[in-house]
């Protein structure tokens, strides 16, 4: 018997050949995985909400590859929301903030032919050795598999000092004009540095509201990503794209569960004895 993909399928493997994991089925949901810092050795911050070891990240990517996942760019994420069909197992991989340590796992992504989106705090390159510098960002963006978009200029995220607080007049000395500068300036600088349009924005800490969305649209952004932890579905709002932060202290079972439902899992790193 032939499988839906066109090859011959042994009778004992019939169930597997007809399963949704094969190319004949289209993705009904799209999880987007968010990473921050990558820890390459025993030193450095412990695994947690914004830190994952290079080893665990590599294990997760290997598992995605073995399970036949296709990775989507931001253009493809938007097309998915608009109804374009993608393979049954589709996922997007994002790196927030522009941490230099994320470059250490580039070979892992390239090994499996995975795409990834990097969100840069545009005021950070060149200010220290923690963030990817402009040559590094350009090198990423010039790759067919990787892309760089805006994460605002300064990434205000502390309680009482977010963009939402600014636009609502809750932060002394900050207001709607400062929000516009964060959005418009980061877009303009990236477009100048990377020499292509920058239509996508990542909200600092995922915090937004209707007034911020309106300001982002006015600034020229056509899709906005959040940290609302859900999977995306066809027909979803490109101005409120769902994503899930991957806690680096969580194990394989939690990782698989995130891919299924998009819900964040909080895990504590093991106690050192």
PDB file of C-alpha atoms in Angstrom:
ATOM      1  CA  UNK A   1       0.000   0.000   0.000  1.00  0.00           C
ATOM      2  CA  UNK A   2       1.158   3.556  -0.692  1.00  0.00           C
ATOM      3  CA  UNK A   3       1.420   6.126   2.054  1.00  0.00           C
ATOM      4  CA  UNK A   4      -0.172   9.563   1.648  1.00  0.00           C
ATOM      5  CA  UNK A   5       3.301  10.928   0.921  1.00  0.00           C
ATOM      6  CA  UNK A   6       3.528   8.703  -2.158  1.00  0.00           C
ATOM      7  CA  UNK A   7       5.918   5.990  -0.930  1.00  0.00           C
ATOM      8  CA  UNK A   8       5.163   2.347  -0.237  1.00  0.00           C
ATOM      9  CA  UNK A   9       3.981   1.596   3.294  1.00  0.00           C
ATOM     10  CA  UNK A  10       4.455  -1.828   4.857  1.00  0.00           C
ATOM     11  CA  UNK A  11       1.252  -3.176   6.367  1.00  0.00           C
ATOM     12  CA  UNK A  12       2.701  -3.191   9.890  1.00  0.00           C
ATOM     13  CA  UNK A  13       3.452   0.515   9.575  1.00  0.00           C
ATOM     14  CA  UNK A  14       0.117   1.484   8.088  1.00  0.00           C
ATOM     15  CA  UNK A  15      -1.078   3.368  11.156  1.00  0.00           C
ATOM     16  CA  UNK A  16       2.097   5.411  11.275  1.00  0.00           C
ATOM     17  CA  UNK A  17       1.960   6.204   7.566  1.00  0.00           C
ATOM     18  CA  UNK A  18      -1.571   7.514   7.880  1.00  0.00           C
ATOM     19  CA  UNK A  19      -0.889   9.524  11.035  1.00  0.00           C
ATOM     20  CA  UNK A  20      -1.133  13.365  11.100  1.00  0.00           C
ATOM     21  CA  UNK A  21       2.658  13.597  11.366  1.00  0.00           C
ATOM     22  CA  UNK A  22       2.940  12.923   7.660  1.00  0.00           C
ATOM     23  CA  UNK A  23       2.895  15.640   5.026  1.00  0.00           C
ATOM     24  CA  UNK A  24      -0.674  14.839   3.954  1.00  0.00           C
ATOM     25  CA  UNK A  25      -2.020  16.629   7.047  1.00  0.00           C
ATOM     26  CA  UNK A  26      -1.895  20.371   7.644  1.00  0.00           C
ATOM     27  CA  UNK A  27      -0.948  22.065  10.914  1.00  0.00           C
ATOM     28  CA  UNK A  28      -4.018  22.931  13.005  1.00  0.00           C
ATOM     29  CA  UNK A  29      -1.973  24.736  15.655  1.00  0.00           C
ATOM     30  CA  UNK A  30       1.346  26.562  15.744  1.00  0.00           C
ATOM     31  CA  UNK A  31       3.396  26.807  18.954  1.00  0.00           C
ATOM     32  CA  UNK A  32       6.078  29.504  19.086  1.00  0.00           C
ATOM     33  CA  UNK A  33       8.969  28.779  21.450  1.00  0.00           C
ATOM     34  CA  UNK A  34      10.786  31.699  23.093  1.00  0.00           C
ATOM     35  CA  UNK A  35      14.361  31.496  24.385  1.00  0.00           C
ATOM     36  CA  UNK A  36      16.607  34.124  25.955  1.00  0.00           C
ATOM     37  CA  UNK A  37      20.085  33.393  27.345  1.00  0.00           C
ATOM     38  CA  UNK A  38      22.038  30.232  26.548  1.00  0.00           C
ATOM     39  CA  UNK A  39      24.361  28.876  29.233  1.00  0.00           C
ATOM     40  CA  UNK A  40      27.355  27.117  27.692  1.00  0.00           C
ATOM     41  CA  UNK A  41      29.074  25.799  30.826  1.00  0.00           C
ATOM     42  CA  UNK A  42      28.729  25.282  34.577  1.00  0.00           C
ATOM     43  CA  UNK A  43      29.249  28.981  35.257  1.00  0.00           C
ATOM     44  CA  UNK A  44      26.628  31.622  34.718  1.00  0.00           C
ATOM     45  CA  UNK A  45      23.000  32.050  35.786  1.00  0.00           C
ATOM     46  CA  UNK A  46      21.040  28.905  36.650  1.00  0.00           C
ATOM     47  CA  UNK A  47      18.541  27.406  34.246  1.00  0.00           C
ATOM     48  CA  UNK A  48      15.140  29.019  34.582  1.00  0.00           C
ATOM     49  CA  UNK A  49      12.603  31.226  32.810  1.00  0.00           C
ATOM     50  CA  UNK A  50      15.193  33.150  30.774  1.00  0.00           C
ATOM     51  CA  UNK A  51      18.172  30.778  30.814  1.00  0.00           C
ATOM     52  CA  UNK A  52      18.681  27.336  29.260  1.00  0.00           C
ATOM     53  CA  UNK A  53      21.810  25.232  28.976  1.00  0.00           C
ATOM     54  CA  UNK A  54      23.245  24.708  25.510  1.00  0.00           C
ATOM     55  CA  UNK A  55      22.980  20.957  26.100  1.00  0.00           C
ATOM     56  CA  UNK A  56      19.260  21.036  26.907  1.00  0.00           C
ATOM     57  CA  UNK A  57      18.562  23.350  23.979  1.00  0.00           C
ATOM     58  CA  UNK A  58      20.404  20.965  21.647  1.00  0.00           C
ATOM     59  CA  UNK A  59      18.369  18.046  23.010  1.00  0.00           C
ATOM     60  CA  UNK A  60      15.125  19.917  22.332  1.00  0.00           C
ATOM     61  CA  UNK A  61      16.155  20.776  18.782  1.00  0.00           C
ATOM     62  CA  UNK A  62      17.213  17.186  18.131  1.00  0.00           C
ATOM     63  CA  UNK A  63      13.824  15.969  19.344  1.00  0.00           C
ATOM     64  CA  UNK A  64      12.011  18.436  17.079  1.00  0.00           C
ATOM     65  CA  UNK A  65      14.081  17.234  14.147  1.00  0.00           C
ATOM     66  CA  UNK A  66      13.453  13.566  14.922  1.00  0.00           C
ATOM     67  CA  UNK A  67       9.702  14.227  15.164  1.00  0.00           C
ATOM     68  CA  UNK A  68       9.668  15.910  11.763  1.00  0.00           C
ATOM     69  CA  UNK A  69       8.881  19.475  12.810  1.00  0.00           C
ATOM     70  CA  UNK A  70       9.077  22.248  10.217  1.00  0.00           C
ATOM     71  CA  UNK A  71      10.200  25.672  11.460  1.00  0.00           C
ATOM     72  CA  UNK A  72       8.507  28.873  10.290  1.00  0.00           C
ATOM     73  CA  UNK A  73       9.816  32.384   9.714  1.00  0.00           C
ATOM     74  CA  UNK A  74       7.759  35.391  10.805  1.00  0.00           C
ATOM     75  CA  UNK A  75       6.424  35.862   7.278  1.00  0.00           C
ATOM     76  CA  UNK A  76       5.268  32.240   7.394  1.00  0.00           C
ATOM     77  CA  UNK A  77       3.736  32.673  10.861  1.00  0.00           C
ATOM     78  CA  UNK A  78       1.602  35.494   9.472  1.00  0.00           C
ATOM     79  CA  UNK A  79       0.675  33.378   6.453  1.00  0.00           C
ATOM     80  CA  UNK A  80      -0.314  30.529   8.804  1.00  0.00           C
ATOM     81  CA  UNK A  81      -2.674  32.882  10.649  1.00  0.00           C
ATOM     82  CA  UNK A  82      -4.164  33.898   7.309  1.00  0.00           C
ATOM     83  CA  UNK A  83      -4.905  30.280   6.455  1.00  0.00           C
ATOM     84  CA  UNK A  84      -1.923  29.018   4.483  1.00  0.00           C
ATOM     85  CA  UNK A  85      -1.348  25.328   5.111  1.00  0.00           C
ATOM     86  CA  UNK A  86       1.936  24.097   6.564  1.00  0.00           C
ATOM     87  CA  UNK A  87       3.134  20.604   7.579  1.00  0.00           C
ATOM     88  CA  UNK A  88       1.224  18.977  10.420  1.00  0.00           C
ATOM     89  CA  UNK A  89       4.110  19.539  12.806  1.00  0.00           C
ATOM     90  CA  UNK A  90       5.098  23.184  12.553  1.00  0.00           C
ATOM     91  CA  UNK A  91       6.825  25.380  15.131  1.00  0.00           C
ATOM     92  CA  UNK A  92       8.573  28.752  15.269  1.00  0.00           C
ATOM     93  CA  UNK A  93      11.752  29.369  17.283  1.00  0.00           C
ATOM     94  CA  UNK A  94      12.377  32.830  18.722  1.00  0.00           C
ATOM     95  CA  UNK A  95      15.245  34.392  20.671  1.00  0.00           C
ATOM     96  CA  UNK A  96      14.343  37.503  22.676  1.00  0.00           C
ATOM     97  CA  UNK A  97      16.567  40.449  23.652  1.00  0.00           C
ATOM     98  CA  UNK A  98      19.541  39.764  21.373  1.00  0.00           C
ATOM     99  CA  UNK A  99      21.753  38.002  23.906  1.00  0.00           C
ATOM    100  CA  UNK A 100      25.176  37.203  22.464  1.00  0.00           C
ATOM    101  CA  UNK A 101      25.008  33.750  24.039  1.00  0.00           C
ATOM    102  CA  UNK A 102      22.284  32.811  21.544  1.00  0.00           C
ATOM    103  CA  UNK A 103      24.955  32.739  18.845  1.00  0.00           C
ATOM    104  CA  UNK A 104      26.483  29.671  20.506  1.00  0.00           C
ATOM    105  CA  UNK A 105      23.556  27.503  19.368  1.00  0.00           C
ATOM    106  CA  UNK A 106      23.543  28.696  15.782  1.00  0.00           C
ATOM    107  CA  UNK A 107      25.406  25.527  14.691  1.00  0.00           C
ATOM    108  CA  UNK A 108      22.643  23.412  16.249  1.00  0.00           C
ATOM    109  CA  UNK A 109      19.970  25.245  14.291  1.00  0.00           C
ATOM    110  CA  UNK A 110      21.991  24.962  11.102  1.00  0.00           C
ATOM    111  CA  UNK A 111      22.589  21.247  11.657  1.00  0.00           C
ATOM    112  CA  UNK A 112      18.853  20.602  11.399  1.00  0.00           C
ATOM    113  CA  UNK A 113      18.082  23.279   8.841  1.00  0.00           C
ATOM    114  CA  UNK A 114      15.950  25.180  11.350  1.00  0.00           C
ATOM    115  CA  UNK A 115      14.803  28.765  10.919  1.00  0.00           C
ATOM    116  CA  UNK A 116      14.860  31.200  13.853  1.00  0.00           C
ATOM    117  CA  UNK A 117      13.801  34.764  14.578  1.00  0.00           C
ATOM    118  CA  UNK A 118      15.963  37.052  16.722  1.00  0.00           C
ATOM    119  CA  UNK A 119      14.403  40.073  18.437  1.00  0.00           C
ATOM    120  CA  UNK A 120      16.922  42.830  19.117  1.00  0.00           C
ATOM    121  CA  UNK A 121      16.785  45.536  21.766  1.00  0.00           C
ATOM    122  CA  UNK A 122      18.011  48.045  19.222  1.00  0.00           C
ATOM    123  CA  UNK A 123      19.769  50.322  21.709  1.00  0.00           C
ATOM    124  CA  UNK A 124      21.866  47.444  23.089  1.00  0.00           C
ATOM    125  CA  UNK A 125      24.293  46.477  20.264  1.00  0.00           C
ATOM    126  CA  UNK A 126      27.651  48.076  20.894  1.00  0.00           C
ATOM    127  CA  UNK A 127      26.947  48.896  24.561  1.00  0.00           C
ATOM    128  CA  UNK A 128      28.714  45.857  26.042  1.00  0.00           C
ATOM    129  CA  UNK A 129      29.662  42.245  25.458  1.00  0.00           C
ATOM    130  CA  UNK A 130      26.367  40.701  26.588  1.00  0.00           C
ATOM    131  CA  UNK A 131      24.421  41.480  23.429  1.00  0.00           C
ATOM    132  CA  UNK A 132      24.964  40.654  19.764  1.00  0.00           C
ATOM    133  CA  UNK A 133      26.765  43.551  18.070  1.00  0.00           C
ATOM    134  CA  UNK A 134      25.779  45.034  14.708  1.00  0.00           C
ATOM    135  CA  UNK A 135      28.143  42.865  12.644  1.00  0.00           C
ATOM    136  CA  UNK A 136      26.709  39.823  14.404  1.00  0.00           C
ATOM    137  CA  UNK A 137      23.114  40.911  13.807  1.00  0.00           C
ATOM    138  CA  UNK A 138      23.831  41.584  10.141  1.00  0.00           C
ATOM    139  CA  UNK A 139      25.495  38.166   9.795  1.00  0.00           C
ATOM    140  CA  UNK A 140      22.392  36.515  11.262  1.00  0.00           C
ATOM    141  CA  UNK A 141      20.030  38.502   9.101  1.00  0.00           C
ATOM    142  CA  UNK A 142      21.983  37.754   5.928  1.00  0.00           C
ATOM    143  CA  UNK A 143      21.443  34.040   6.485  1.00  0.00           C
ATOM    144  CA  UNK A 144      18.500  32.509   4.654  1.00  0.00           C
ATOM    145  CA  UNK A 145      17.432  30.753   7.862  1.00  0.00           C
ATOM    146  CA  UNK A 146      17.614  33.619  10.354  1.00  0.00           C
ATOM    147  CA  UNK A 147      16.038  37.062  10.675  1.00  0.00           C
ATOM    148  CA  UNK A 148      16.189  40.065  13.009  1.00  0.00           C
ATOM    149  CA  UNK A 149      13.302  42.301  14.052  1.00  0.00           C
ATOM    150  CA  UNK A 150      12.500  44.964  16.656  1.00  0.00           C
ATOM    151  CA  UNK A 151      12.243  44.523  20.407  1.00  0.00           C
ATOM    152  CA  UNK A 152      12.073  48.338  20.911  1.00  0.00           C
ATOM    153  CA  UNK A 153      15.008  50.636  21.690  1.00  0.00           C
ATOM    154  CA  UNK A 154      15.477  50.164  25.448  1.00  0.00           C
ATOM    155  CA  UNK A 155      13.085  47.340  26.457  1.00  0.00           C
ATOM    156  CA  UNK A 156      11.284  48.986  29.412  1.00  0.00           C
ATOM    157  CA  UNK A 157       9.805  46.104  31.379  1.00  0.00           C
ATOM    158  CA  UNK A 158       9.884  46.754  35.139  1.00  0.00           C
ATOM    159  CA  UNK A 159       6.602  47.095  37.021  1.00  0.00           C
ATOM    160  CA  UNK A 160       5.386  50.681  36.813  1.00  0.00           C
ATOM    161  CA  UNK A 161       7.812  51.447  33.988  1.00  0.00           C
ATOM    162  CA  UNK A 162       6.472  49.529  30.981  1.00  0.00           C
ATOM    163  CA  UNK A 163       5.335  50.929  27.665  1.00  0.00           C
ATOM    164  CA  UNK A 164       1.768  50.350  28.862  1.00  0.00           C
ATOM    165  CA  UNK A 165       2.475  52.501  31.930  1.00  0.00           C
ATOM    166  CA  UNK A 166       4.025  55.184  29.737  1.00  0.00           C
ATOM    167  CA  UNK A 167       1.138  55.460  27.319  1.00  0.00           C
ATOM    168  CA  UNK A 168      -1.357  55.518  30.219  1.00  0.00           C
ATOM    169  CA  UNK A 169       0.575  58.353  31.915  1.00  0.00           C
ATOM    170  CA  UNK A 170       1.469  56.263  34.963  1.00  0.00           C
ATOM    171  CA  UNK A 171       5.265  56.721  34.794  1.00  0.00           C
ATOM    172  CA  UNK A 172       6.601  60.167  35.749  1.00  0.00           C
ATOM    173  CA  UNK A 173       8.452  61.774  32.867  1.00  0.00           C
ATOM    174  CA  UNK A 174       7.230  59.285  30.276  1.00  0.00           C
ATOM    175  CA  UNK A 175       4.314  59.477  27.877  1.00  0.00           C
ATOM    176  CA  UNK A 176       2.937  58.658  24.463  1.00  0.00           C
ATOM    177  CA  UNK A 177       5.756  60.517  22.692  1.00  0.00           C
ATOM    178  CA  UNK A 178       8.316  58.272  24.382  1.00  0.00           C
ATOM    179  CA  UNK A 179       6.358  55.198  23.277  1.00  0.00           C
ATOM    180  CA  UNK A 180       6.374  56.445  19.699  1.00  0.00           C
ATOM    181  CA  UNK A 181      10.145  56.974  19.896  1.00  0.00           C
ATOM    182  CA  UNK A 182      10.706  53.409  21.156  1.00  0.00           C
ATOM    183  CA  UNK A 183       8.639  51.972  18.320  1.00  0.00           C
ATOM    184  CA  UNK A 184       9.557  54.253  15.428  1.00  0.00           C
ATOM    185  CA  UNK A 185      13.244  54.723  16.236  1.00  0.00           C
ATOM    186  CA  UNK A 186      13.933  51.006  16.691  1.00  0.00           C
ATOM    187  CA  UNK A 187      12.207  50.268  13.384  1.00  0.00           C
ATOM    188  CA  UNK A 188      14.104  52.992  11.526  1.00  0.00           C
ATOM    189  CA  UNK A 189      17.520  52.047  12.953  1.00  0.00           C
ATOM    190  CA  UNK A 190      17.062  48.363  12.108  1.00  0.00           C
ATOM    191  CA  UNK A 191      15.922  49.181   8.613  1.00  0.00           C
ATOM    192  CA  UNK A 192      18.992  51.368   8.099  1.00  0.00           C
ATOM    193  CA  UNK A 193      21.383  48.792   9.558  1.00  0.00           C
ATOM    194  CA  UNK A 194      19.881  45.723   7.873  1.00  0.00           C
ATOM    195  CA  UNK A 195      18.749  47.374   4.634  1.00  0.00           C
ATOM    196  CA  UNK A 196      15.260  45.884   4.509  1.00  0.00           C
ATOM    197  CA  UNK A 197      11.791  46.644   5.921  1.00  0.00           C
ATOM    198  CA  UNK A 198      11.111  45.734   9.570  1.00  0.00           C
ATOM    199  CA  UNK A 199       7.368  45.034   9.833  1.00  0.00           C
ATOM    200  CA  UNK A 200       7.389  43.009  13.076  1.00  0.00           C
ATOM    201  CA  UNK A 201       7.626  44.008  16.757  1.00  0.00           C
ATOM    202  CA  UNK A 202       8.140  42.061  19.977  1.00  0.00           C
ATOM    203  CA  UNK A 203       6.669  43.743  23.090  1.00  0.00           C
ATOM    204  CA  UNK A 204       9.083  43.999  26.061  1.00  0.00           C
ATOM    205  CA  UNK A 205       8.028  41.344  28.596  1.00  0.00           C
ATOM    206  CA  UNK A 206       4.980  40.777  26.390  1.00  0.00           C
ATOM    207  CA  UNK A 207       3.174  43.765  27.931  1.00  0.00           C
ATOM    208  CA  UNK A 208       0.744  45.604  25.640  1.00  0.00           C
ATOM    209  CA  UNK A 209      -2.731  47.099  25.475  1.00  0.00           C
ATOM    210  CA  UNK A 210      -5.062  48.519  22.831  1.00  0.00           C
ATOM    211  CA  UNK A 211      -3.385  51.930  22.842  1.00  0.00           C
ATOM    212  CA  UNK A 212       0.050  50.347  22.317  1.00  0.00           C
ATOM    213  CA  UNK A 213      -1.233  48.162  19.486  1.00  0.00           C
ATOM    214  CA  UNK A 214      -2.686  51.258  17.799  1.00  0.00           C
ATOM    215  CA  UNK A 215       0.644  53.079  18.234  1.00  0.00           C
ATOM    216  CA  UNK A 216       2.546  50.125  16.753  1.00  0.00           C
ATOM    217  CA  UNK A 217       0.249  49.989  13.722  1.00  0.00           C
ATOM    218  CA  UNK A 218       0.670  53.734  13.246  1.00  0.00           C
ATOM    219  CA  UNK A 219       4.450  53.241  13.403  1.00  0.00           C
ATOM    220  CA  UNK A 220       4.213  50.799  10.497  1.00  0.00           C
ATOM    221  CA  UNK A 221       4.253  47.365  12.144  1.00  0.00           C
ATOM    222  CA  UNK A 222       1.965  44.751  10.624  1.00  0.00           C
ATOM    223  CA  UNK A 223       2.375  41.930  13.162  1.00  0.00           C
ATOM    224  CA  UNK A 224       3.091  41.952  16.893  1.00  0.00           C
ATOM    225  CA  UNK A 225       4.264  39.107  19.120  1.00  0.00           C
ATOM    226  CA  UNK A 226       3.329  38.626  22.755  1.00  0.00           C
ATOM    227  CA  UNK A 227       4.098  36.206  25.556  1.00  0.00           C
ATOM    228  CA  UNK A 228       0.467  35.121  25.888  1.00  0.00           C
ATOM    229  CA  UNK A 229       1.072  31.401  26.342  1.00  0.00           C
ATOM    230  CA  UNK A 230      -1.161  29.671  23.843  1.00  0.00           C
ATOM    231  CA  UNK A 231      -0.763  27.944  20.514  1.00  0.00           C
ATOM    232  CA  UNK A 232      -1.722  29.918  17.420  1.00  0.00           C
ATOM    233  CA  UNK A 233      -4.515  28.833  15.088  1.00  0.00           C
ATOM    234  CA  UNK A 234      -5.547  29.811  11.565  1.00  0.00           C
ATOM    235  CA  UNK A 235      -7.633  32.959  11.746  1.00  0.00           C
ATOM    236  CA  UNK A 236      -5.683  34.294  14.727  1.00  0.00           C
ATOM    237  CA  UNK A 237      -4.904  37.988  15.113  1.00  0.00           C
ATOM    238  CA  UNK A 238      -1.465  38.956  13.687  1.00  0.00           C
ATOM    239  CA  UNK A 239      -1.474  41.902  16.104  1.00  0.00           C
ATOM    240  CA  UNK A 240      -1.561  39.489  19.059  1.00  0.00           C
ATOM    241  CA  UNK A 241       0.575  36.479  18.155  1.00  0.00           C
ATOM    242  CA  UNK A 242       0.830  33.920  20.939  1.00  0.00           C
ATOM    243  CA  UNK A 243       4.205  32.611  22.135  1.00  0.00           C
ATOM    244  CA  UNK A 244       5.502  30.480  25.016  1.00  0.00           C
ATOM    245  CA  UNK A 245       8.678  31.084  26.983  1.00  0.00           C
ATOM    246  CA  UNK A 246      10.642  27.846  27.425  1.00  0.00           C
ATOM    247  CA  UNK A 247      11.839  27.497  31.010  1.00  0.00           C
ATOM    248  CA  UNK A 248      15.344  26.022  30.859  1.00  0.00           C
ATOM    249  CA  UNK A 249      14.878  24.082  34.083  1.00  0.00           C
ATOM    250  CA  UNK A 250      12.042  22.008  32.621  1.00  0.00           C
ATOM    251  CA  UNK A 251      12.547  18.531  31.215  1.00  0.00           C
ATOM    252  CA  UNK A 252      11.497  16.713  28.067  1.00  0.00           C
ATOM    253  CA  UNK A 253       7.947  15.946  29.203  1.00  0.00           C
ATOM    254  CA  UNK A 254       7.253  19.625  29.846  1.00  0.00           C
ATOM    255  CA  UNK A 255       8.764  20.556  26.493  1.00  0.00           C
ATOM    256  CA  UNK A 256       6.475  18.130  24.675  1.00  0.00           C
ATOM    257  CA  UNK A 257       3.483  19.465  26.606  1.00  0.00           C
ATOM    258  CA  UNK A 258       4.288  23.039  25.530  1.00  0.00           C
ATOM    259  CA  UNK A 259       4.246  21.949  21.908  1.00  0.00           C
ATOM    260  CA  UNK A 260       0.807  20.433  22.435  1.00  0.00           C
ATOM    261  CA  UNK A 261      -0.973  23.243  24.286  1.00  0.00           C
ATOM    262  CA  UNK A 262       1.362  26.245  24.319  1.00  0.00           C
ATOM    263  CA  UNK A 263       1.086  26.685  28.091  1.00  0.00           C
ATOM    264  CA  UNK A 264       4.092  27.890  30.072  1.00  0.00           C
ATOM    265  CA  UNK A 265       5.656  25.421  32.498  1.00  0.00           C
ATOM    266  CA  UNK A 266       7.505  26.782  35.515  1.00  0.00           C
ATOM    267  CA  UNK A 267      10.258  24.527  36.829  1.00  0.00           C
ATOM    268  CA  UNK A 268      12.945  24.948  39.455  1.00  0.00           C
ATOM    269  CA  UNK A 269      16.570  24.012  38.760  1.00  0.00           C
ATOM    270  CA  UNK A 270      17.849  21.001  40.715  1.00  0.00           C
ATOM    271  CA  UNK A 271      19.420  21.822  44.072  1.00  0.00           C
ATOM    272  CA  UNK A 272      23.170  21.409  44.020  1.00  0.00           C
ATOM    273  CA  UNK A 273      24.454  19.082  46.712  1.00  0.00           C
TER     274      UNK A 273
END
